[in-house]
Amino acid sequence: MWSGRFREPLDTEFEQWQRSIVFDWRLLPQEVAASKAHASALYAAGIITESERAELRAGLDAIASEHSSDAGKAAVRDHATAEDIHHFVELSLVERVGSLGLKLHTGRSRNEQIATDLRLYVREQIQLTIASLAAWASALVELAKQSGDAVMPSYTHLQRAEPVLIAHWLLAYAEMLLRDVSRLHDCAARLNYCPLGSGPIAGATLALDRTIAARELGFTAPTANSMDATSDRDFVLEFLTALTFVGLHASRFAEEITLFATAEFGFVLLPEAFSTGSSAMPQKKNPDLTELLRAKVGRIHGAAEAVTLQIKGLPLAYNKDLQETQEQAFAVEFVPQMLSLVARFTAALKFNQDAMRTAAQNGYLNAMAAATYLVYKGVPFRIAHEKIGNTVRYALEKGVELNALSLAELKEFGEEFEADFFPAVDLNATLDCHDVIGGTARERVREALHATESRIAALTHPQEAVHAGA
Ligand code: ARG
């Protein structure tokens, strides 16, 4: 491929060590697509004839289909002599179509090829990730619908705070996932420019119409600067960074489910299909899925960190360092499958609604609602807070909830208390007093469910808003 100016053979160990075919074999479909597009550009520039173009493209298609099976992929990975996927496709093409295959490398460089292949690959991974995020978000919404008006305690500082609808809690995760999708859409739009025609660094030395390949490959336009295009891997880092958010959100969900599935909480019943036993302790049902989910963010973050270090301080333009960024992009291939597992796990979750309601009704979770009651009686909130705080201390000592106190006892803490206090701090009133956009009032949550559902449905159309806004 490049040995013309060399007198000595490569050190055999080094030769093996620097090859990328062992991982870039994954890029065969992208390499074939980009090569076909380049053949079209060569034809338009008058470098090859129409029948040569057709023969090259047919040969490339044949290479792709020959290697689409698992065995075919393994054959690419284990190829004895190809240095990388670009070399492999060229060798295979020459085997098929003879010296015509050598014409394909006219006016292009592996530097622009890898930049193009990797963009195509990341673009595809983004679409897969978005689809699986949408499926998970749908599963959350479905579970939220099934929970109806069932309640649970919410927590700040992991101490009981106020009652919320289970649906409200689940929709919080749907929000995170919708933000993740919007981040991935941004990334996909920004990377969607075609490096082909950039040459090794300064631009192709043939007068290629760069829009031909760009259009054929579904790119928005050709990239604007050849030096940037051949050395830019920002899109890899941006993709990995967007995935770290996905990982963080998955990890937070995993942690809460793990916690809520403990005997101490007893809120969540782990689906047996997604749990494992212990080989030592016969009674155990372990939340392996959520534990692994919680840990996976480490790999994603590690990949993003690696790329940051690989591209920092690189002089323009292409440097072989960039080859290493590929493996980091491939290291997160597990994410779409992981997300679809989580979606199925989510769909199979069952709640112990009695335990959740009991927890929501014990521990003075209606104290905010009680203070609000006094506010409506004209008491300044700071004073109301003080009065309810004193009432809670008294109730604590007595070992009862606020609504178990008599009106006479309440009046000791404020003459504003009336009989209408009791319905004002019952469970439904405590929920419904949060009657604001984004609040847990039952009607608001019903609206949020519908709104979230349509935002998820709109995800297949990237242009539509996925941002919050009721
Ligand atoms: N396998 C190489 C990579 O992934 C392809 C580009 C090689 N370019 C070069 N000038 N050696 O980076």
PDB file of N, CA and C in Angstrom, residues 90-138:
ATOM      1  N   GLU A  90      -9.519  -2.544  -0.524  1.00  0.00           N
ATOM      2  CA  GLU A  90      -8.778  -2.356  -1.766  1.00  0.00           C
ATOM      3  C   GLU A  90      -8.227  -3.698  -2.273  1.00  0.00           C
ATOM      4  N   LEU A  91      -7.641  -4.479  -1.363  1.00  0.00           N
ATOM      5  CA  LEU A  91      -7.115  -5.794  -1.754  1.00  0.00           C
ATOM      6  C   LEU A  91      -8.230  -6.674  -2.318  1.00  0.00           C
ATOM      7  N   SER A  92      -9.361  -6.686  -1.615  1.00  0.00           N
ATOM      8  CA  SER A  92     -10.474  -7.543  -2.058  1.00  0.00           C
ATOM      9  C   SER A  92     -11.015  -7.080  -3.403  1.00  0.00           C
ATOM     10  N   LEU A  93     -10.998  -5.781  -3.601  1.00  0.00           N
ATOM     11  CA  LEU A  93     -11.532  -5.234  -4.845  1.00  0.00           C
ATOM     12  C   LEU A  93     -10.624  -5.620  -6.019  1.00  0.00           C
ATOM     13  N   VAL A  94      -9.328  -5.542  -5.800  1.00  0.00           N
ATOM     14  CA  VAL A  94      -8.392  -5.914  -6.868  1.00  0.00           C
ATOM     15  C   VAL A  94      -8.533  -7.402  -7.187  1.00  0.00           C
ATOM     16  N   GLU A  95      -8.741  -8.205  -6.142  1.00  0.00           N
ATOM     17  CA  GLU A  95      -8.975  -9.628  -6.374  1.00  0.00           C
ATOM     18  C   GLU A  95     -10.184  -9.842  -7.280  1.00  0.00           C
ATOM     19  N   ARG A  96     -11.200  -9.021  -7.091  1.00  0.00           N
ATOM     20  CA  ARG A  96     -12.439  -9.197  -7.850  1.00  0.00           C
ATOM     21  C   ARG A  96     -12.392  -8.580  -9.232  1.00  0.00           C
ATOM     22  N   VAL A  97     -11.921  -7.338  -9.308  1.00  0.00           N
ATOM     23  CA  VAL A  97     -12.070  -6.620 -10.588  1.00  0.00           C
ATOM     24  C   VAL A  97     -10.720  -6.311 -11.245  1.00  0.00           C
ATOM     25  N   GLY A  98      -9.645  -6.875 -10.691  1.00  0.00           N
ATOM     26  CA  GLY A  98      -8.330  -6.662 -11.298  1.00  0.00           C
ATOM     27  C   GLY A  98      -7.824  -5.241 -11.097  1.00  0.00           C
ATOM     28  N   SER A  99      -7.014  -4.781 -12.027  1.00  0.00           N
ATOM     29  CA  SER A  99      -6.302  -3.511 -11.814  1.00  0.00           C
ATOM     30  C   SER A  99      -7.247  -2.307 -11.775  1.00  0.00           C
ATOM     31  N   LEU A 100      -8.467  -2.498 -12.264  1.00  0.00           N
ATOM     32  CA  LEU A 100      -9.453  -1.401 -12.129  1.00  0.00           C
ATOM     33  C   LEU A 100      -9.612  -1.007 -10.657  1.00  0.00           C
ATOM     34  N   GLY A 101      -9.489  -2.011  -9.787  1.00  0.00           N
ATOM     35  CA  GLY A 101      -9.611  -1.754  -8.351  1.00  0.00           C
ATOM     36  C   GLY A 101      -8.593  -0.732  -7.864  1.00  0.00           C
ATOM     37  N   LEU A 102      -7.448  -0.694  -8.506  1.00  0.00           N
ATOM     38  CA  LEU A 102      -6.391   0.240  -8.088  1.00  0.00           C
ATOM     39  C   LEU A 102      -6.748   1.691  -8.427  1.00  0.00           C
ATOM     40  N   LYS A 103      -7.704   1.837  -9.370  1.00  0.00           N
ATOM     41  CA  LYS A 103      -8.094   3.198  -9.766  1.00  0.00           C
ATOM     42  C   LYS A 103      -8.908   3.913  -8.690  1.00  0.00           C
ATOM     43  N   LEU A 104      -9.520   3.103  -7.817  1.00  0.00           N
ATOM     44  CA  LEU A 104     -10.419   3.714  -6.825  1.00  0.00           C
ATOM     45  C   LEU A 104      -9.676   4.650  -5.882  1.00  0.00           C
ATOM     46  N   HIS A 105      -8.403   4.363  -5.680  1.00  0.00           N
ATOM     47  CA  HIS A 105      -7.674   5.198  -4.719  1.00  0.00           C
ATOM     48  C   HIS A 105      -7.199   6.517  -5.331  1.00  0.00           C
ATOM     49  N   THR A 106      -7.619   6.769  -6.561  1.00  0.00           N
ATOM     50  CA  THR A 106      -7.287   8.049  -7.198  1.00  0.00           C
ATOM     51  C   THR A 106      -7.977   9.180  -6.442  1.00  0.00           C
ATOM     52  N   GLY A 107      -7.219  10.195  -6.104  1.00  0.00           N
ATOM     53  CA  GLY A 107      -7.833  11.387  -5.528  1.00  0.00           C
ATOM     54  C   GLY A 107      -8.400  11.177  -4.147  1.00  0.00           C
ATOM     55  N   ARG A 108      -7.913  10.210  -3.405  1.00  0.00           N
ATOM     56  CA  ARG A 108      -8.375  10.111  -2.022  1.00  0.00           C
ATOM     57  C   ARG A 108      -7.261   9.560  -1.128  1.00  0.00           C
ATOM     58  N   SER A 109      -7.487   9.632   0.149  1.00  0.00           N
ATOM     59  CA  SER A 109      -6.479   9.244   1.119  1.00  0.00           C
ATOM     60  C   SER A 109      -7.158   8.507   2.252  1.00  0.00           C
ATOM     61  N   ARG A 110      -6.403   7.632   2.898  1.00  0.00           N
ATOM     62  CA  ARG A 110      -6.995   6.932   4.044  1.00  0.00           C
ATOM     63  C   ARG A 110      -7.366   7.911   5.171  1.00  0.00           C
ATOM     64  N   ASN A 111      -6.693   9.039   5.182  1.00  0.00           N
ATOM     65  CA  ASN A 111      -6.996  10.013   6.245  1.00  0.00           C
ATOM     66  C   ASN A 111      -8.432  10.523   6.144  1.00  0.00           C
ATOM     67  N   GLU A 112      -8.879  10.788   4.921  1.00  0.00           N
ATOM     68  CA  GLU A 112     -10.271  11.235   4.758  1.00  0.00           C
ATOM     69  C   GLU A 112     -11.226  10.053   4.849  1.00  0.00           C
ATOM     70  N   GLN A 113     -10.723   8.857   4.428  1.00  0.00           N
ATOM     71  CA  GLN A 113     -11.598   7.680   4.474  1.00  0.00           C
ATOM     72  C   GLN A 113     -11.971   7.322   5.918  1.00  0.00           C
ATOM     73  N   ILE A 114     -10.961   7.274   6.774  1.00  0.00           N
ATOM     74  CA  ILE A 114     -11.296   6.891   8.151  1.00  0.00           C
ATOM     75  C   ILE A 114     -12.171   7.964   8.800  1.00  0.00           C
ATOM     76  N   ALA A 115     -11.893   9.222   8.474  1.00  0.00           N
ATOM     77  CA  ALA A 115     -12.715  10.297   9.043  1.00  0.00           C
ATOM     78  C   ALA A 115     -14.174  10.146   8.607  1.00  0.00           C
ATOM     79  N   THR A 116     -14.349   9.714   7.352  1.00  0.00           N
ATOM     80  CA  THR A 116     -15.708   9.538   6.829  1.00  0.00           C
ATOM     81  C   THR A 116     -16.374   8.293   7.432  1.00  0.00           C
ATOM     82  N   ASP A 117     -15.640   7.180   7.400  1.00  0.00           N
ATOM     83  CA  ASP A 117     -16.207   5.930   7.921  1.00  0.00           C
ATOM     84  C   ASP A 117     -16.658   6.093   9.371  1.00  0.00           C
ATOM     85  N   LEU A 118     -15.806   6.757  10.144  1.00  0.00           N
ATOM     86  CA  LEU A 118     -16.095   6.873  11.572  1.00  0.00           C
ATOM     87  C   LEU A 118     -17.317   7.773  11.813  1.00  0.00           C
ATOM     88  N   ARG A 119     -17.444   8.807  10.989  1.00  0.00           N
ATOM     89  CA  ARG A 119     -18.649   9.649  11.110  1.00  0.00           C
ATOM     90  C   ARG A 119     -19.902   8.840  10.785  1.00  0.00           C
ATOM     91  N   LEU A 120     -19.807   8.030   9.717  1.00  0.00           N
ATOM     92  CA  LEU A 120     -20.970   7.216   9.357  1.00  0.00           C
ATOM     93  C   LEU A 120     -21.310   6.230  10.477  1.00  0.00           C
ATOM     94  N   TYR A 121     -20.265   5.657  11.046  1.00  0.00           N
ATOM     95  CA  TYR A 121     -20.470   4.680  12.124  1.00  0.00           C
ATOM     96  C   TYR A 121     -21.122   5.340  13.343  1.00  0.00           C
ATOM     97  N   VAL A 122     -20.573   6.471  13.761  1.00  0.00           N
ATOM     98  CA  VAL A 122     -21.110   7.152  14.950  1.00  0.00           C
ATOM     99  C   VAL A 122     -22.543   7.609  14.683  1.00  0.00           C
ATOM    100  N   ARG A 123     -22.787   8.082  13.468  1.00  0.00           N
ATOM    101  CA  ARG A 123     -24.148   8.515  13.124  1.00  0.00           C
ATOM    102  C   ARG A 123     -25.132   7.364  13.294  1.00  0.00           C
ATOM    103  N   GLU A 124     -24.724   6.177  12.870  1.00  0.00           N
ATOM    104  CA  GLU A 124     -25.590   5.013  12.993  1.00  0.00           C
ATOM    105  C   GLU A 124     -25.777   4.606  14.465  1.00  0.00           C
ATOM    106  N   GLN A 125     -24.697   4.646  15.219  1.00  0.00           N
ATOM    107  CA  GLN A 125     -24.799   4.301  16.641  1.00  0.00           C
ATOM    108  C   GLN A 125     -25.729   5.276  17.369  1.00  0.00           C
ATOM    109  N   ILE A 126     -25.675   6.535  16.958  1.00  0.00           N
ATOM    110  CA  ILE A 126     -26.557   7.531  17.564  1.00  0.00           C
ATOM    111  C   ILE A 126     -28.018   7.170  17.303  1.00  0.00           C
ATOM    112  N   GLN A 127     -28.309   6.769  16.069  1.00  0.00           N
ATOM    113  CA  GLN A 127     -29.707   6.412  15.763  1.00  0.00           C
ATOM    114  C   GLN A 127     -30.153   5.196  16.580  1.00  0.00           C
ATOM    115  N   LEU A 128     -29.268   4.217  16.711  1.00  0.00           N
ATOM    116  CA  LEU A 128     -29.606   3.024  17.510  1.00  0.00           C
ATOM    117  C   LEU A 128     -29.838   3.408  18.968  1.00  0.00           C
ATOM    118  N   THR A 129     -28.989   4.290  19.464  1.00  0.00           N
ATOM    119  CA  THR A 129     -29.103   4.691  20.866  1.00  0.00           C
ATOM    120  C   THR A 129     -30.403   5.458  21.097  1.00  0.00           C
ATOM    121  N   ILE A 130     -30.720   6.347  20.170  1.00  0.00           N
ATOM    122  CA  ILE A 130     -31.957   7.118  20.304  1.00  0.00           C
ATOM    123  C   ILE A 130     -33.167   6.189  20.302  1.00  0.00           C
ATOM    124  N   ALA A 131     -33.145   5.212  19.409  1.00  0.00           N
ATOM    125  CA  ALA A 131     -34.289   4.283  19.346  1.00  0.00           C
ATOM    126  C   ALA A 131     -34.434   3.529  20.669  1.00  0.00           C
ATOM    127  N   SER A 132     -33.318   3.126  21.250  1.00  0.00           N
ATOM    128  CA  SER A 132     -33.450   2.352  22.488  1.00  0.00           C
ATOM    129  C   SER A 132     -33.774   3.256  23.683  1.00  0.00           C
ATOM    130  N   LEU A 133     -33.331   4.509  23.626  1.00  0.00           N
ATOM    131  CA  LEU A 133     -33.741   5.453  24.679  1.00  0.00           C
ATOM    132  C   LEU A 133     -35.246   5.707  24.606  1.00  0.00           C
ATOM    133  N   ALA A 134     -35.738   5.820  23.374  1.00  0.00           N
ATOM    134  CA  ALA A 134     -37.176   6.051  23.197  1.00  0.00           C
ATOM    135  C   ALA A 134     -37.975   4.863  23.737  1.00  0.00           C
ATOM    136  N   ALA A 135     -37.453   3.662  23.506  1.00  0.00           N
ATOM    137  CA  ALA A 135     -38.155   2.468  23.993  1.00  0.00           C
ATOM    138  C   ALA A 135     -38.162   2.448  25.524  1.00  0.00           C
ATOM    139  N   TRP A 136     -37.065   2.837  26.116  1.00  0.00           N
ATOM    140  CA  TRP A 136     -37.013   2.863  27.583  1.00  0.00           C
ATOM    141  C   TRP A 136     -37.956   3.940  28.134  1.00  0.00           C
ATOM    142  N   ALA A 137     -37.926   5.110  27.502  1.00  0.00           N
ATOM    143  CA  ALA A 137     -38.825   6.178  27.948  1.00  0.00           C
ATOM    144  C   ALA A 137     -40.282   5.738  27.829  1.00  0.00           C
ATOM    145  N   SER A 138     -40.606   5.031  26.760  1.00  0.00           N
ATOM    146  CA  SER A 138     -41.981   4.538  26.597  1.00  0.00           C
ATOM    147  C   SER A 138     -42.340   3.555  27.711  1.00  0.00           C
TER     148      SER A 138
END
